[in-house]
């Protein structure tokens, strides 16, 4: 049965795209790497989101959040979008405090990366009613956290294949690590909303909040519009990961990452091979 965050009436899929959904879900549930995209690549982002919705209905967990990522600039006109999104599930959501180390699961043999991200937590529900919120209206309804998205997919070439592939495979999300909240974040100076990521002791990337295209509220506005189009309610308590601030930093099970946010502090991330979920074969068929 569809989960509470799924569209009430998912768009019907062709048999070929239904098979894509089944095979992607099966690979994820079984923690198996894929050599290539499993079947016919959808012709559009709209079709890719339909595959994503079908996969969400098959997934044996509840949606805890959404990741927002960017579409490469050279593909935006063709695809008609500058951003994309995918679901984050409760089992892959974790919390960390400053100074702590947390281990996150990735697809061994697939793609894996760590990304420093600002993460909104919605303090109230946002129904798919098309309402346009001003900045102050949004700020009153959200809390900002620091954290890290773990991007991971059974397909090692997911980003090379492109955004349509990314959307099909849950937005290339493997997990979300939510750190401390930032009180009065909208009043802080730029340097207090900055991030640096080291991977295996080497600086992998650094940036400030001004590097978020369109401003920090832009990813949330995109998600609200997308969820309205898909008929999805964003429930209170939903996390929204706003995009790779310092870049996409590839990792393996042997990697160690330090994610540091100016004015907040740092936490450490290590990685382990993702394990199959119980009854994964049966779940993928539903």
Short mmCIF file of C-alpha atoms in Angstrom, two decimals:
data_model
loop_
_atom_site.label_atom_id
_atom_site.label_comp_id
_atom_site.label_asym_id
_atom_site.label_seq_id
_atom_site.Cartn_x
_atom_site.Cartn_y
_atom_site.Cartn_z
CA UNK A 1 0.00 0.00 0.00
CA UNK A 2 1.15 3.58 -0.60
CA UNK A 3 2.77 5.28 2.37
CA UNK A 4 1.39 8.41 3.99
CA UNK A 5 3.72 10.67 1.98
CA UNK A 6 2.88 9.13 -1.40
CA UNK A 7 0.53 10.67 -3.96
CA UNK A 8 -3.03 9.44 -3.52
CA UNK A 9 -3.23 8.48 -7.19
CA UNK A 10 0.24 7.72 -8.63
CA UNK A 11 0.53 8.22 -12.36
CA UNK A 12 0.20 4.87 -14.21
CA UNK A 13 3.48 3.53 -15.55
CA UNK A 14 4.26 1.55 -18.67
CA UNK A 15 5.30 -2.08 -18.06
CA UNK A 16 8.89 -1.11 -18.90
CA UNK A 17 9.00 1.63 -16.26
CA UNK A 18 7.24 -0.58 -13.70
CA UNK A 19 10.09 -3.04 -14.22
CA UNK A 20 12.62 -0.25 -13.68
CA UNK A 21 10.98 0.58 -10.35
CA UNK A 22 10.91 -3.07 -9.27
CA UNK A 23 14.56 -3.62 -10.14
CA UNK A 24 15.78 -0.44 -8.45
CA UNK A 25 13.84 -1.20 -5.28
CA UNK A 26 15.05 -4.80 -5.31
CA UNK A 27 18.68 -3.68 -5.62
CA UNK A 28 18.31 -1.18 -2.78
CA UNK A 29 16.52 -3.61 -0.48
CA UNK A 30 19.08 -6.30 -1.24
CA UNK A 31 22.05 -3.88 -0.93
CA UNK A 32 23.24 -5.03 -4.36
CA UNK A 33 25.31 -2.99 -6.79
CA UNK A 34 24.05 -2.57 -10.36
CA UNK A 35 26.33 -2.44 -13.40
CA UNK A 36 24.04 -0.03 -15.25
CA UNK A 37 20.58 1.52 -15.22
CA UNK A 38 18.17 -1.41 -14.96
CA UNK A 39 16.13 -1.04 -18.13
CA UNK A 40 14.67 1.80 -20.15
CA UNK A 41 15.70 5.27 -18.97
CA UNK A 42 12.60 7.50 -18.72
CA UNK A 43 12.27 10.17 -21.38
CA UNK A 44 11.60 13.03 -18.94
CA UNK A 45 11.82 14.12 -15.32
CA UNK A 46 8.03 13.77 -15.12
CA UNK A 47 8.31 10.10 -16.00
CA UNK A 48 11.23 9.74 -13.58
CA UNK A 49 9.13 11.12 -10.71
CA UNK A 50 6.42 8.60 -11.66
CA UNK A 51 9.01 5.83 -11.30
CA UNK A 52 10.02 7.33 -7.96
CA UNK A 53 6.40 7.36 -6.76
CA UNK A 54 5.96 3.71 -7.75
CA UNK A 55 9.15 2.84 -5.87
CA UNK A 56 7.98 4.78 -2.80
CA UNK A 57 4.81 2.69 -2.77
CA UNK A 58 6.98 -0.45 -2.76
CA UNK A 59 9.34 0.71 -0.02
CA UNK A 60 8.73 -0.77 3.47
CA UNK A 61 9.38 2.38 5.49
CA UNK A 62 7.96 5.84 6.14
CA UNK A 63 9.25 9.04 4.57
CA UNK A 64 11.15 11.15 7.10
CA UNK A 65 12.40 13.85 4.77
CA UNK A 66 13.33 14.98 1.28
CA UNK A 67 16.66 15.79 -0.30
CA UNK A 68 16.94 18.59 -2.81
CA UNK A 69 19.79 18.51 -5.31
CA UNK A 70 20.88 20.48 -8.33
CA UNK A 71 20.48 19.78 -12.04
CA UNK A 72 23.68 20.51 -14.03
CA UNK A 73 23.38 23.87 -15.76
CA UNK A 74 23.83 22.41 -19.25
CA UNK A 75 20.78 20.17 -18.77
CA UNK A 76 18.36 22.62 -17.15
CA UNK A 77 16.78 23.92 -20.34
CA UNK A 78 16.36 20.43 -21.78
CA UNK A 79 14.85 19.00 -18.58
CA UNK A 80 12.93 22.11 -17.57
CA UNK A 81 14.23 22.16 -14.00
CA UNK A 82 17.15 23.54 -12.00
CA UNK A 83 16.67 21.22 -9.02
CA UNK A 84 15.48 17.70 -8.26
CA UNK A 85 14.34 15.77 -5.20
CA UNK A 86 14.04 12.34 -3.64
CA UNK A 87 12.71 10.80 -0.41
CA UNK A 88 14.68 10.10 2.76
CA UNK A 89 13.43 7.23 4.92
CA UNK A 90 13.26 6.82 8.69
CA UNK A 91 15.63 3.87 8.80
CA UNK A 92 18.36 5.93 7.11
CA UNK A 93 17.88 9.03 9.28
CA UNK A 94 20.28 9.62 12.17
CA UNK A 95 21.12 12.44 14.57
CA UNK A 96 24.48 13.66 15.78
CA UNK A 97 25.83 16.21 18.22
CA UNK A 98 28.93 18.35 17.84
CA UNK A 99 32.03 16.29 18.56
CA UNK A 100 30.36 12.95 17.93
CA UNK A 101 31.21 10.31 15.33
CA UNK A 102 28.48 8.47 13.49
CA UNK A 103 28.67 5.56 11.04
CA UNK A 104 26.42 5.66 7.97
CA UNK A 105 25.66 2.88 5.51
CA UNK A 106 26.55 3.09 1.81
CA UNK A 107 26.19 0.79 -1.21
CA UNK A 108 29.50 -0.99 -1.57
CA UNK A 109 30.31 -1.27 -5.28
CA UNK A 110 27.86 1.54 -6.10
CA UNK A 111 28.08 5.29 -5.65
CA UNK A 112 28.71 6.96 -2.29
CA UNK A 113 29.47 10.52 -1.22
CA UNK A 114 29.22 12.77 1.81
CA UNK A 115 27.76 16.28 1.46
CA UNK A 116 27.66 19.06 4.06
CA UNK A 117 24.12 20.41 4.05
CA UNK A 118 21.84 22.85 5.76
CA UNK A 119 18.68 20.99 6.74
CA UNK A 120 15.27 22.46 7.47
CA UNK A 121 12.84 20.78 9.86
CA UNK A 122 9.24 21.73 9.17
CA UNK A 123 7.49 22.86 12.34
CA UNK A 124 4.07 22.47 10.76
CA UNK A 125 2.54 20.65 7.81
CA UNK A 126 2.57 22.07 4.29
CA UNK A 127 -0.38 20.71 2.28
CA UNK A 128 -0.20 20.65 -1.54
CA UNK A 129 -2.46 23.68 -1.91
CA UNK A 130 -0.18 25.87 -4.03
CA UNK A 131 0.10 28.60 -1.40
CA UNK A 132 2.96 31.03 -1.98
CA UNK A 133 4.83 31.85 1.23
CA UNK A 134 6.84 34.98 1.87
CA UNK A 135 10.26 34.71 3.48
CA UNK A 136 8.97 35.67 6.94
CA UNK A 137 6.09 33.18 6.63
CA UNK A 138 8.51 30.36 5.85
CA UNK A 139 11.00 31.32 8.55
CA UNK A 140 8.24 31.20 11.17
CA UNK A 141 7.39 27.63 10.15
CA UNK A 142 10.85 26.03 9.98
CA UNK A 143 13.93 25.26 12.07
CA UNK A 144 17.40 25.14 10.52
CA UNK A 145 19.91 22.38 11.35
CA UNK A 146 23.38 21.56 10.12
CA UNK A 147 24.10 18.05 8.91
CA UNK A 148 25.25 15.81 6.11
CA UNK A 149 23.51 13.94 3.34
CA UNK A 150 24.94 10.57 2.48
CA UNK A 151 24.39 10.25 -1.25
CA UNK A 152 24.48 6.59 -2.25
CA UNK A 153 23.09 4.39 -5.00
CA UNK A 154 23.50 0.83 -6.25
CA UNK A 155 24.70 2.42 -9.54
CA UNK A 156 28.27 3.68 -9.49
CA UNK A 157 27.58 5.80 -12.61
CA UNK A 158 24.33 7.37 -11.38
CA UNK A 159 25.52 10.96 -11.71
CA UNK A 160 27.11 10.33 -15.10
CA UNK A 161 23.86 8.81 -16.39
CA UNK A 162 22.19 12.02 -15.27
CA UNK A 163 19.33 13.66 -13.37
CA UNK A 164 16.60 11.41 -14.78
CA UNK A 165 18.46 8.42 -13.35
CA UNK A 166 19.00 10.27 -10.05
CA UNK A 167 15.28 11.01 -9.65
CA UNK A 168 14.34 7.41 -10.43
CA UNK A 169 16.66 6.13 -7.70
CA UNK A 170 15.25 8.09 -4.75
CA UNK A 171 17.32 11.14 -5.65
CA UNK A 172 20.56 9.21 -5.04
CA UNK A 173 19.91 9.39 -1.31
CA UNK A 174 21.48 6.90 1.08
CA UNK A 175 20.80 8.62 4.38
CA UNK A 176 20.67 11.86 6.32
CA UNK A 177 22.67 12.82 9.39
CA UNK A 178 20.98 15.70 11.23
CA UNK A 179 23.11 17.84 13.51
CA UNK A 180 22.30 20.67 15.94
CA UNK A 181 19.76 23.39 15.24
CA UNK A 182 20.94 26.97 14.65
CA UNK A 183 18.84 29.45 16.65
CA UNK A 184 18.02 32.71 14.84
CA UNK A 185 19.89 31.49 11.78
CA UNK A 186 18.38 34.15 9.52
CA UNK A 187 20.08 36.90 11.56
CA UNK A 188 23.60 35.44 11.44
CA UNK A 189 26.58 36.67 9.43
CA UNK A 190 27.78 34.74 6.39
CA UNK A 191 30.84 33.27 8.13
CA UNK A 192 28.60 31.79 10.82
CA UNK A 193 26.74 29.86 8.11
CA UNK A 194 29.72 28.25 6.44
CA UNK A 195 30.93 24.67 6.04
CA UNK A 196 34.12 22.72 5.41
CA UNK A 197 34.50 19.02 4.69
CA UNK A 198 37.67 16.97 5.09
CA UNK A 199 37.83 13.43 3.73
CA UNK A 200 40.68 11.29 5.05
CA UNK A 201 42.39 14.39 6.40
CA UNK A 202 42.31 16.34 3.12
CA UNK A 203 40.14 19.42 2.60
CA UNK A 204 37.50 18.36 0.08
CA UNK A 205 35.43 21.55 -0.05
CA UNK A 206 34.47 24.78 1.68
CA UNK A 207 31.60 27.22 1.13
CA UNK A 208 29.22 29.66 2.80
CA UNK A 209 25.46 30.03 2.72
CA UNK A 210 25.81 32.58 -0.09
CA UNK A 211 26.83 29.72 -2.36
CA UNK A 212 23.30 28.28 -2.23
CA UNK A 213 21.80 29.25 -5.57
CA UNK A 214 18.84 31.57 -5.06
CA UNK A 215 19.36 31.74 -1.29
CA UNK A 216 18.79 29.21 1.46
CA UNK A 217 14.99 29.24 1.15
CA UNK A 218 15.10 28.46 -2.59
CA UNK A 219 15.45 24.66 -2.20
CA UNK A 220 12.45 24.61 0.15
CA UNK A 221 10.38 26.70 -2.27
CA UNK A 222 11.28 24.27 -5.05
CA UNK A 223 10.21 21.32 -2.94
CA UNK A 224 6.91 22.95 -1.98
CA UNK A 225 6.09 23.55 -5.65
CA UNK A 226 7.13 20.03 -6.62
CA UNK A 227 5.05 18.46 -3.84
CA UNK A 228 2.04 20.52 -4.86
CA UNK A 229 2.42 19.18 -8.42
CA UNK A 230 2.74 15.62 -7.09
CA UNK A 231 -0.08 15.92 -4.55
CA UNK A 232 2.23 15.31 -1.60
CA UNK A 233 1.78 16.74 1.88
CA UNK A 234 4.93 17.69 3.76
CA UNK A 235 4.08 16.64 7.32
CA UNK A 236 5.24 18.48 10.43
CA UNK A 237 8.62 17.10 11.49
CA UNK A 238 9.74 16.45 7.90
CA UNK A 239 13.41 17.22 7.19
CA UNK A 240 14.44 18.99 3.98
CA UNK A 241 18.09 18.72 2.98
CA UNK A 242 18.98 21.80 0.93
CA UNK A 243 21.76 20.57 -1.38
CA UNK A 244 25.48 19.90 -1.39
CA UNK A 245 26.92 23.13 0.00
CA UNK A 246 30.63 22.35 -0.40
CA UNK A 247 30.29 19.80 -3.21
CA UNK A 248 29.82 16.08 -3.65
CA UNK A 249 32.72 14.29 -1.94
CA UNK A 250 32.99 10.62 -2.89
CA UNK A 251 33.76 8.11 -0.12
CA UNK A 252 34.21 4.38 0.43
CA UNK A 253 33.73 2.11 3.44
CA UNK A 254 37.31 2.96 4.44
CA UNK A 255 36.79 6.73 4.41
CA UNK A 256 36.61 9.12 7.35
CA UNK A 257 34.95 12.52 6.92
CA UNK A 258 34.95 15.55 9.21
CA UNK A 259 32.09 17.98 8.59
CA UNK A 260 32.56 21.39 10.19
CA UNK A 261 30.12 24.29 10.29
CA UNK A 262 31.35 27.74 11.26
CA UNK A 263 29.76 28.98 14.46
CA UNK A 264 28.40 25.51 15.28
CA UNK A 265 31.22 22.97 15.37
CA UNK A 266 32.22 19.69 13.77
CA UNK A 267 31.17 16.06 13.72
CA UNK A 268 32.75 12.98 12.14
CA UNK A 269 31.31 10.42 9.75
CA UNK A 270 32.59 6.95 8.98
CA UNK A 271 31.01 4.48 6.58
CA UNK A 272 30.00 0.84 6.47
CA UNK A 273 28.61 -1.43 3.78
CA UNK A 274 24.84 -1.36 3.61
CA UNK A 275 23.21 -4.66 4.51
CA UNK A 276 20.12 -6.28 2.91
CA UNK A 277 16.80 -5.47 4.53
CA UNK A 278 14.73 -8.40 5.86
CA UNK A 279 12.26 -9.89 3.37
CA UNK A 280 13.69 -7.62 0.69
CA UNK A 281 12.65 -9.79 -2.25
CA UNK A 282 9.01 -9.97 -1.17
CA UNK A 283 8.81 -6.24 -0.41
CA UNK A 284 10.05 -5.26 -3.87
CA UNK A 285 7.13 -7.03 -5.56
CA UNK A 286 4.40 -5.04 -3.75
#
